[in-house]
Structures are given as C-alpha cells and as structure tokens.
Short mmCIF file of C-alpha atoms in Angstrom, two decimals:
data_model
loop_
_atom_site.label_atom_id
_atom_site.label_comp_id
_atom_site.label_asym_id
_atom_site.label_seq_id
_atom_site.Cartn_x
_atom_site.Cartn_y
_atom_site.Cartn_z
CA UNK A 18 -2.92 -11.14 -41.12
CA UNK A 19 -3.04 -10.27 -44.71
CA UNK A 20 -0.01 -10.29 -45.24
CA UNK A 21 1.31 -13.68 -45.50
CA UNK A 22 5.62 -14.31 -45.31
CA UNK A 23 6.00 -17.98 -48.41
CA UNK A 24 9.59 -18.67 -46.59
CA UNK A 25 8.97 -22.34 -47.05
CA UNK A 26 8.22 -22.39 -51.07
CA UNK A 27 11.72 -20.11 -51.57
CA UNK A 28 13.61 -22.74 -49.13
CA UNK A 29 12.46 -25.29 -50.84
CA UNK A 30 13.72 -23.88 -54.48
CA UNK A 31 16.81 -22.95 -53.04
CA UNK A 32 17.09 -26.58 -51.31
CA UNK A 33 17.83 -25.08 -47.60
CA UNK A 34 16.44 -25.62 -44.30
CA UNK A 35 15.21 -22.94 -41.67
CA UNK A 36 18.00 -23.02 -39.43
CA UNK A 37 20.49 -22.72 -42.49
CA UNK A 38 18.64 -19.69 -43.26
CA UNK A 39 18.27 -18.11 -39.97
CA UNK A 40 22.15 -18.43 -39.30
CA UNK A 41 22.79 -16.69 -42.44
CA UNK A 42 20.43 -13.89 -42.09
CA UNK A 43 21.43 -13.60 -38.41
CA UNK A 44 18.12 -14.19 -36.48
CA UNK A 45 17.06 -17.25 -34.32
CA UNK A 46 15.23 -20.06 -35.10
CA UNK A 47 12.43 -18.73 -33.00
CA UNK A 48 12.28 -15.63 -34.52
CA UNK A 49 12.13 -17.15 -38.49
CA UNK A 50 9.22 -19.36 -37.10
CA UNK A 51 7.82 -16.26 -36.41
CA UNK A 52 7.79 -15.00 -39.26
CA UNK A 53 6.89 -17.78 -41.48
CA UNK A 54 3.58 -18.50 -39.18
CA UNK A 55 2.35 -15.19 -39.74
CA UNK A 56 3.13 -14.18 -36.25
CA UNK A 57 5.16 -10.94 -36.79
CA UNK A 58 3.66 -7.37 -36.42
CA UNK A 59 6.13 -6.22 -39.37
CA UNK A 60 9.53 -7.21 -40.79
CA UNK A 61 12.38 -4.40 -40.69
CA UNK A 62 13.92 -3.47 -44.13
CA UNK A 63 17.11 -5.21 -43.48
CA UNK A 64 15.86 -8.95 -42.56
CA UNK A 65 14.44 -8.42 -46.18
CA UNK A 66 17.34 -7.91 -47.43
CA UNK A 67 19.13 -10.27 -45.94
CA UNK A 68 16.75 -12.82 -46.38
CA UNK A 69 16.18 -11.95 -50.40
CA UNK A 70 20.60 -11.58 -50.30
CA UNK A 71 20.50 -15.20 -49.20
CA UNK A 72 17.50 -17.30 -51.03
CA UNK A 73 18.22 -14.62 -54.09
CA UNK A 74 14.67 -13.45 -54.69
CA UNK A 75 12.67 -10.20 -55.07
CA UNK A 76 10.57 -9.30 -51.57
CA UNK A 77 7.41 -10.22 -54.00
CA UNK A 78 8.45 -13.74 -54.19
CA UNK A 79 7.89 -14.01 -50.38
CA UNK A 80 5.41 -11.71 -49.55
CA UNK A 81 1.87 -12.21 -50.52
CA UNK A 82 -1.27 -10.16 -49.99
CA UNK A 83 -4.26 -11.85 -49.15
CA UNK A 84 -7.47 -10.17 -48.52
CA UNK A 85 -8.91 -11.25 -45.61
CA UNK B 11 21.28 3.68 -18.11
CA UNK B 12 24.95 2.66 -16.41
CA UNK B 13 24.27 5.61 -13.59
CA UNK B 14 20.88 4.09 -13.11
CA UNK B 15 22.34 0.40 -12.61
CA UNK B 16 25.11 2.02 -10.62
CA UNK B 17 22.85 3.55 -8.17
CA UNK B 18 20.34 0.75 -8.47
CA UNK B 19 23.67 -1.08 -7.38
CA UNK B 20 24.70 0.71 -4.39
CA UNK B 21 20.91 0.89 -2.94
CA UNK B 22 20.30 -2.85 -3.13
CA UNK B 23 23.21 -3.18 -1.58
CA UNK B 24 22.33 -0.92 1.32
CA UNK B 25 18.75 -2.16 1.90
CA UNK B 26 19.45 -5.80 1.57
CA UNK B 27 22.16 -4.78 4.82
CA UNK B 28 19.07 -3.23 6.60
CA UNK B 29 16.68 -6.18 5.34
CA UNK B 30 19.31 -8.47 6.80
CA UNK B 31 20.00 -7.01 9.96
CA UNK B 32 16.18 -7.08 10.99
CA UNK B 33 15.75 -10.50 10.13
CA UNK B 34 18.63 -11.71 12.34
CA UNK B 35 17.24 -9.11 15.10
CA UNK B 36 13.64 -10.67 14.32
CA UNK B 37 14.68 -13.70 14.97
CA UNK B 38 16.90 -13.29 17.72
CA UNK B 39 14.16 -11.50 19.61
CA UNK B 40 11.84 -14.43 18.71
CA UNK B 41 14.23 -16.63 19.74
CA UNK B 42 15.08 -14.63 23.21
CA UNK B 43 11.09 -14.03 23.82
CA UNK B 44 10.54 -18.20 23.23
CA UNK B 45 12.88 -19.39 25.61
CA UNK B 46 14.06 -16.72 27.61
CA UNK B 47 17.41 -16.60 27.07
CA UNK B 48 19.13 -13.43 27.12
CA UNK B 49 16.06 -11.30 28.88
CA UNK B 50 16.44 -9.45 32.06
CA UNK B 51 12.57 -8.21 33.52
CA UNK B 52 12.47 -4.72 35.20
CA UNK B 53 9.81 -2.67 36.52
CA UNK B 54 8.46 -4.89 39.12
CA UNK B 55 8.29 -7.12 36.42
CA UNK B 56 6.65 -4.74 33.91
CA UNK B 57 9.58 -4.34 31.38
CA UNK B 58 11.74 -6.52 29.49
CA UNK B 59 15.37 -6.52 28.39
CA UNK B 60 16.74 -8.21 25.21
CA UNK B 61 20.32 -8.22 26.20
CA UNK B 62 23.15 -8.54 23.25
CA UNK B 63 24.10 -12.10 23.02
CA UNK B 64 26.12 -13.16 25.68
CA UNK B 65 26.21 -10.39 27.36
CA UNK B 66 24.03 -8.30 30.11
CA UNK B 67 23.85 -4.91 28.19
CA UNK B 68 20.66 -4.37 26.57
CA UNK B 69 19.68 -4.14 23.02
CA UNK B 70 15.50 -4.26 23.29
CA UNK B 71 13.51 -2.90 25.88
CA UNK B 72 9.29 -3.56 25.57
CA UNK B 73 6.75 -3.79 28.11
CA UNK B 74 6.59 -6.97 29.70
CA UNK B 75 2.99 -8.73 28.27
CA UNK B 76 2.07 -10.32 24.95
CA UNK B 77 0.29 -7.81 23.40
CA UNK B 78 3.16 -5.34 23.39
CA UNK B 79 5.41 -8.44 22.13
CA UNK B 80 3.27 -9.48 19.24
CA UNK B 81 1.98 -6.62 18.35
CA UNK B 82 4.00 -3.62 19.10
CA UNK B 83 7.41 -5.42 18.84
CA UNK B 84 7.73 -8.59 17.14
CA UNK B 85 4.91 -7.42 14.08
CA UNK B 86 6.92 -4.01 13.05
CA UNK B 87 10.11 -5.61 13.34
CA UNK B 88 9.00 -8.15 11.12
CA UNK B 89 7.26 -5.91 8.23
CA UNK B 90 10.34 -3.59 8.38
CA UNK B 91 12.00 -7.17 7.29
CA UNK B 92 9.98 -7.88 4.67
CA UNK B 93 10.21 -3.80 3.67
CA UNK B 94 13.82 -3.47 3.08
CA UNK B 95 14.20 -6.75 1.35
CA UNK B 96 11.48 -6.20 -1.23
CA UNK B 97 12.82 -3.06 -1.77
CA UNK B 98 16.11 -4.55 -2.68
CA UNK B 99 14.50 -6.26 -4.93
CA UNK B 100 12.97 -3.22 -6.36
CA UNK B 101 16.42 -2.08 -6.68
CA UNK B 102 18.11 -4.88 -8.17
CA UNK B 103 15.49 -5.34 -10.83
CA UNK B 104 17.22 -1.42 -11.74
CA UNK B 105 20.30 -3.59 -12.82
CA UNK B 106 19.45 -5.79 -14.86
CA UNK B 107 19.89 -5.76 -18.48
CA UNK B 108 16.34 -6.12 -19.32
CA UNK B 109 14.12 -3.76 -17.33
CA UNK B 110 10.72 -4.84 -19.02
CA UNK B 111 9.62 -8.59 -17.81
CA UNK B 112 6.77 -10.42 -16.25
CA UNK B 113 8.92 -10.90 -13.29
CA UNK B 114 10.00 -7.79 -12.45
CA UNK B 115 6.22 -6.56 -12.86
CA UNK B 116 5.60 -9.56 -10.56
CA UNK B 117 7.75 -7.61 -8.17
CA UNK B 118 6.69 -4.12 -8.13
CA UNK B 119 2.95 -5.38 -7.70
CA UNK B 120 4.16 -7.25 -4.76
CA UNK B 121 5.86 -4.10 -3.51
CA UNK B 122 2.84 -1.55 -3.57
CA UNK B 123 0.34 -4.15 -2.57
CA UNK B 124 2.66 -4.40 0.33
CA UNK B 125 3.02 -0.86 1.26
CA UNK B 126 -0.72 -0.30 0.86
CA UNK B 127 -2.30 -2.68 2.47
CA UNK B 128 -0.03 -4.14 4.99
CA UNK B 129 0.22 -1.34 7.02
CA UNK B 130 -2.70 -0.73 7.60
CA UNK B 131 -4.04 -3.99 7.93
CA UNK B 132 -1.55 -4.65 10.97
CA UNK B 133 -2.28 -1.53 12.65
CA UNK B 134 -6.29 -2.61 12.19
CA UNK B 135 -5.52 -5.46 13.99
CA UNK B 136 -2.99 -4.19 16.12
CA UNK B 137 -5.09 -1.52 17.92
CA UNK B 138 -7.72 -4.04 19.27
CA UNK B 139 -5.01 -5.26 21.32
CA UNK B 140 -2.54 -2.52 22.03
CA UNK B 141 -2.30 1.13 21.88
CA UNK B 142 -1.22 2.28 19.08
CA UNK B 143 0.25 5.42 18.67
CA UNK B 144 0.09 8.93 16.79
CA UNK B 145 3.18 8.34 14.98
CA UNK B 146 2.17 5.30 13.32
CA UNK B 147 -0.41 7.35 11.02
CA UNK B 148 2.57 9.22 9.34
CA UNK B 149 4.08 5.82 8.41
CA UNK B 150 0.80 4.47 7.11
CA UNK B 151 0.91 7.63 5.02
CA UNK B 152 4.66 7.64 4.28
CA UNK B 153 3.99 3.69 2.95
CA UNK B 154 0.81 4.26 1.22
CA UNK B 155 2.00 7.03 -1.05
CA UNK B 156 5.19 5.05 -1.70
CA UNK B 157 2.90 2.80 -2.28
CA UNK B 158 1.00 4.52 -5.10
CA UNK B 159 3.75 5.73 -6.52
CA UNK B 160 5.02 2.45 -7.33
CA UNK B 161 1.63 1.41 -8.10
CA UNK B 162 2.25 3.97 -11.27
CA UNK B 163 5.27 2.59 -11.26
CA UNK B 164 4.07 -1.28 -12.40
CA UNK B 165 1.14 0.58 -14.83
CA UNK B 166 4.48 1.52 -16.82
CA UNK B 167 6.02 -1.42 -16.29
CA UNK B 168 3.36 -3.15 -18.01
CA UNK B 169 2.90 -0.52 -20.83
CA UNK B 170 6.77 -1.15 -21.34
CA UNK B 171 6.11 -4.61 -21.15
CA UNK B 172 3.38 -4.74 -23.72
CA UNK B 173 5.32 -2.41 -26.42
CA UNK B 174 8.55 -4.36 -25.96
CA UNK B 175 6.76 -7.37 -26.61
CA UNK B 176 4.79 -6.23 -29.69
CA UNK B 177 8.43 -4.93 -30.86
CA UNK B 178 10.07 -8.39 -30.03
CA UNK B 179 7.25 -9.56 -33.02
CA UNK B 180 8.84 -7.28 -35.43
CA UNK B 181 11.78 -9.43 -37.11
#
C-alpha cells in the first residue's frame, strides 16, 4: 500500500510500547499490528485522533505516502 | 435483530425436538429390526410391527423383507434425522451475535448440499430395490428448492463474510 502508518518511530520518541498505546487509544493489540504492518484497508478519523491525542503529533508525522 | 434471534430461538428449539425424536425412533427401530425385540409379524408373515417399548401396541408397521426395511423405512427415517438437526443448526446460527463467519457458512453449505443432493441420491438408489412412490417426487422438489434457496442463502453469507472482513481491516 502506499500509504505507509510510522507508529514505531513516534513510539519510540514518545518512549512507549504498542500495547501501552493500544490500551490508551482503545483498540487491541491485534488490531495496532495491523495497522503498523500496513495491513489496514483505511483508518477511521477517530483512531487518528486518538492515536495523535496520545503520542501528541500531527497525522503527517505518522502517515507517509510512498509511491509505489 | 432481537425478533430474528427470538424466532431463530423458538425454531431451533422446535426442530432440534423433531431431530431428536427421530434419532431415538431411528435407533429404536434399528435396534428392534437387529434383534427382534419388540416386533410382532402379520400377514402370513408379510408385515411387521414395531411395538412401543414394553408393550404390544404398535408404533411401526412395514412390510416384512429387507428392502422395504433399508430402504423404505430405516433410510427416510434416518435423513429426516439428519434434516431437522441441520436445520437447527441453521436456526441457531440466527442467534448468535455474529451472523457472518466461516463456520456458519460451513453450515449452510452443508445444509443445501444436503437437501439437493441427498434426496435424490437415496431415491436413485432406493428404486432399484423398492418401489418407490409418486409422493416422493414432491419431497425431492420441496428439498431441492429449499435447497436452492439456501444455496442463495450461503452466496450472501459469503458476500457478508467478505465485506465484514475487509471492514474488520479498517482500524
């Protein structure tokens, strides 16, 4: 996908691990692995938020395009 | 979607009864025709009794040979078994929280290949050894276009399946 989801680099700056994150945006593990592989069709407007609420950072800090 | 469950309830319910009460008749005519016990011939010999258990009232009457016992009795009896408890499991899969999963497609493509093929597979067979009568056509109807129907049934099943899976990927 072109799209690709840079969870990791943001976790690392904010020092937190995935399953820190995931319970405090309210999705499972599973689901945050997901995402950060590149498996997810889309991402709904309020895991953004709640992701960029708890790592505070803009969407563009962990979304990327690139072209395929 | 509660009505649905509740009715879903209620018919499970009723066909697992009528699934159950064939199998113990299957098997207590199986048992009877095996060993004996509990029949009473008639006829000169040409009919047979299945008596209620412990008792000399009849329950079954068949003609006396093995044809009419394999084929005519103890076969029907048997899919009607299998009939009403897959269909309670088409009807429990209605109450369920999740409708849409690989199982419960699993189970509605056991259903219609049931009702599509088996009966008239049987009756195939069936007719090279007994007479098989006019009647029986109208159930092979009545089960083949339950059959399809259900066949439909699984194709959006599986549609379901595929969107609620592609929606499961959107986090």
């Amino acid at each position: 996908m072109a799209i690709v989801v840079n969870i990791d680099v943001m976790l690392a700056k904010r020092k937190m691990q995935s399953k820190e994150l995931a319970e405090q945006i309210g999705i499972t593990q599973g689901n945050l692995s997901v995402l950060k592989t590149g498996k997810a069709k889309g991402i709904r407007f309020e895991t953004l938020q709640a992701i960029c609420t708890v790592l505070e950072c803009q969407p563009g800090d962990i979304l990327e395009f690139v072209p395929d | 979607m509660n009505r649905t469950k509740i009715i879903g309830r209620i018919l499970f319910y009723i066909t697992s009864l009528l699934g159950s009460l064939y199998l113990i008749i299957t098997l207590y005519a199986l048992i009877c025709l095996l060993t004996g016990w509990n029949t009473a011939s008639y006829g000169n010999g040409m009919f047979l009794h299945i008596n209620y258990p412990f008792t000399i009232t009849p329950l079954m009457n068949m003609d006396n040979n093995v044809s009419y016992k394999v084929f005519s009795f103890l076969l029907p009896l048997s899919f009607y078994t299998i009939f009403f408890l897959l269909s309670a499991q088409i009807f429990k899969l209605f109450t369920r929280r999740k409708l849409f999963t690989k199982f419960h497609l699993l189970i509605l493509k056991r259903y219609y290949r049931l009702n599509i093929l088996l009966p008239i597979v049987c009756t195939a067979i069936a007719a090279v050894f007994v007479t098989v009568e006019g009647g029986i056509a109208i159930l092979i109807a009545v089960h083949f276009i339950l059959g399809i129907f259900v066949f439909f049934l699984a194709e959006i099943f599986r549609q379901g399946l595929h969107l609620q899976d592609e929606q499961d990927l959107y986090i």
